[in-house]
Amino acid sequence: MNIVTLNAIVNHLNNNHMNFLQAEPTYIISFEEIFWGGILVAFSMGIHGIGMLWVLRVNHSVNKKFSTKKNFITGLWPIIFASFMIIFVHLTEVLLWSLFFLWRNCFANGSLSFYFALNEYTTVGSKFNLPLNWRLLEGMISITGLLTFAWSTGVLFTLAKEFQEQGFVLFARRHHKN
C-alpha cells in the first residue's frame, strides 16, 4: 500500500467520523431532568420497599396457613407465589416510568411507552430513545432496575433459604423414622 492510498483511507475515515459527530446534536443535562429522574427513582424505590414488605408479609401468612401440612409442594408454593408478586411489583415500577414518559409526550402511545420503559428498566435496551432533553432518564431507569432487581434477589434468596431449611428438616424427620 502506498502513501497516497493510506492518506485517502485516513481522510475518508476522518470525514465520516466528523459527519457522525456533527449529526448528533449537543446534549446538555438539565435541572428538570435531574429533578424528575430523582423523583422517579425515589418513588420506584418506595414502591419496591412497600412491595417487598408486602411479599414477605404474604409469604409469612401463606407459610403459617400451610404449617400443619409440611411437604415439598406446600413449601414451594409460597416461593412461586412470592415470585409472581415480585414480578408484579417490578411491573408497577415500570408503569410509573411509562406514565411519566406519556405525560411528557415522549412516546405516541402507552404500549410503546411501557415497552420502552420495560426494556430500559431491565437493561435490555431498545431501538427507541427518549427525546434529547430526557436522555439522562434512560440511564436512571436502568440504574433503578439494577437496584430493585438486586433487592428482589435478596428477598427471594431469603425465602428460598427458608424453604431449603424446611426441606432439610422434613428430610431428616423422614430418615429418623425409618
PDB file of N, CA and C in Angstrom, residues 6-24:
ATOM      1  N   LEU A   6      -2.952   5.277   1.615  1.00  0.00           N
ATOM      2  CA  LEU A   6      -3.092   5.384   3.067  1.00  0.00           C
ATOM      3  C   LEU A   6      -3.683   6.731   3.455  1.00  0.00           C
ATOM      4  N   ASN A   7      -3.231   7.817   2.831  1.00  0.00           N
ATOM      5  CA  ASN A   7      -3.791   9.147   3.105  1.00  0.00           C
ATOM      6  C   ASN A   7      -5.269   9.215   2.709  1.00  0.00           C
ATOM      7  N   ALA A   8      -5.636   8.591   1.601  1.00  0.00           N
ATOM      8  CA  ALA A   8      -7.031   8.590   1.153  1.00  0.00           C
ATOM      9  C   ALA A   8      -7.916   7.857   2.170  1.00  0.00           C
ATOM     10  N   ILE A   9      -7.426   6.741   2.692  1.00  0.00           N
ATOM     11  CA  ILE A   9      -8.189   5.986   3.688  1.00  0.00           C
ATOM     12  C   ILE A   9      -8.354   6.804   4.964  1.00  0.00           C
ATOM     13  N   VAL A  10      -7.277   7.420   5.441  1.00  0.00           N
ATOM     14  CA  VAL A  10      -7.338   8.237   6.661  1.00  0.00           C
ATOM     15  C   VAL A  10      -8.297   9.408   6.464  1.00  0.00           C
ATOM     16  N   ASN A  11      -8.231  10.079   5.329  1.00  0.00           N
ATOM     17  CA  ASN A  11      -9.149  11.196   5.056  1.00  0.00           C
ATOM     18  C   ASN A  11     -10.599  10.724   5.032  1.00  0.00           C
ATOM     19  N   HIS A  12     -10.827   9.574   4.417  1.00  0.00           N
ATOM     20  CA  HIS A  12     -12.183   9.033   4.360  1.00  0.00           C
ATOM     21  C   HIS A  12     -12.709   8.745   5.767  1.00  0.00           C
ATOM     22  N   LEU A  13     -11.893   8.111   6.587  1.00  0.00           N
ATOM     23  CA  LEU A  13     -12.304   7.811   7.959  1.00  0.00           C
ATOM     24  C   LEU A  13     -12.542   9.088   8.757  1.00  0.00           C
ATOM     25  N   ASN A  14     -11.672  10.054   8.627  1.00  0.00           N
ATOM     26  CA  ASN A  14     -11.829  11.330   9.345  1.00  0.00           C
ATOM     27  C   ASN A  14     -13.101  12.053   8.919  1.00  0.00           C
ATOM     28  N   ASN A  15     -13.375  12.073   7.625  1.00  0.00           N
ATOM     29  CA  ASN A  15     -14.579  12.751   7.147  1.00  0.00           C
ATOM     30  C   ASN A  15     -15.844  12.063   7.655  1.00  0.00           C
ATOM     31  N   ASN A  16     -15.873  10.732   7.619  1.00  0.00           N
ATOM     32  CA  ASN A  16     -17.039  10.006   8.122  1.00  0.00           C
ATOM     33  C   ASN A  16     -17.193  10.188   9.627  1.00  0.00           C
ATOM     34  N   HIS A  17     -16.086  10.191  10.347  1.00  0.00           N
ATOM     35  CA  HIS A  17     -16.130  10.386  11.793  1.00  0.00           C
ATOM     36  C   HIS A  17     -16.641  11.792  12.113  1.00  0.00           C
ATOM     37  N   MET A  18     -16.197  12.770  11.398  1.00  0.00           N
ATOM     38  CA  MET A  18     -16.633  14.144  11.632  1.00  0.00           C
ATOM     39  C   MET A  18     -18.121  14.289  11.301  1.00  0.00           C
ATOM     40  N   ASN A  19     -18.582  13.642  10.234  1.00  0.00           N
ATOM     41  CA  ASN A  19     -20.001  13.698   9.887  1.00  0.00           C
ATOM     42  C   ASN A  19     -20.852  13.081  10.991  1.00  0.00           C
ATOM     43  N   PHE A  20     -20.367  11.981  11.561  1.00  0.00           N
ATOM     44  CA  PHE A  20     -21.091  11.331  12.642  1.00  0.00           C
ATOM     45  C   PHE A  20     -21.189  12.272  13.840  1.00  0.00           C
ATOM     46  N   LEU A  21     -20.108  12.916  14.198  1.00  0.00           N
ATOM     47  CA  LEU A  21     -20.115  13.825  15.341  1.00  0.00           C
ATOM     48  C   LEU A  21     -21.030  15.019  15.096  1.00  0.00           C
ATOM     49  N   GLN A  22     -21.083  15.496  13.867  1.00  0.00           N
ATOM     50  CA  GLN A  22     -21.933  16.628  13.560  1.00  0.00           C
ATOM     51  C   GLN A  22     -23.411  16.232  13.498  1.00  0.00           C
ATOM     52  N   ALA A  23     -23.702  14.963  13.222  1.00  0.00           N
ATOM     53  CA  ALA A  23     -25.087  14.515  13.124  1.00  0.00           C
ATOM     54  C   ALA A  23     -25.751  14.438  14.496  1.00  0.00           C
ATOM     55  N   GLU A  24     -24.984  14.190  15.541  1.00  0.00           N
ATOM     56  CA  GLU A  24     -25.535  14.075  16.891  1.00  0.00           C
ATOM     57  C   GLU A  24     -25.614  15.476  17.513  1.00  0.00           C
TER      58      GLU A  24
END
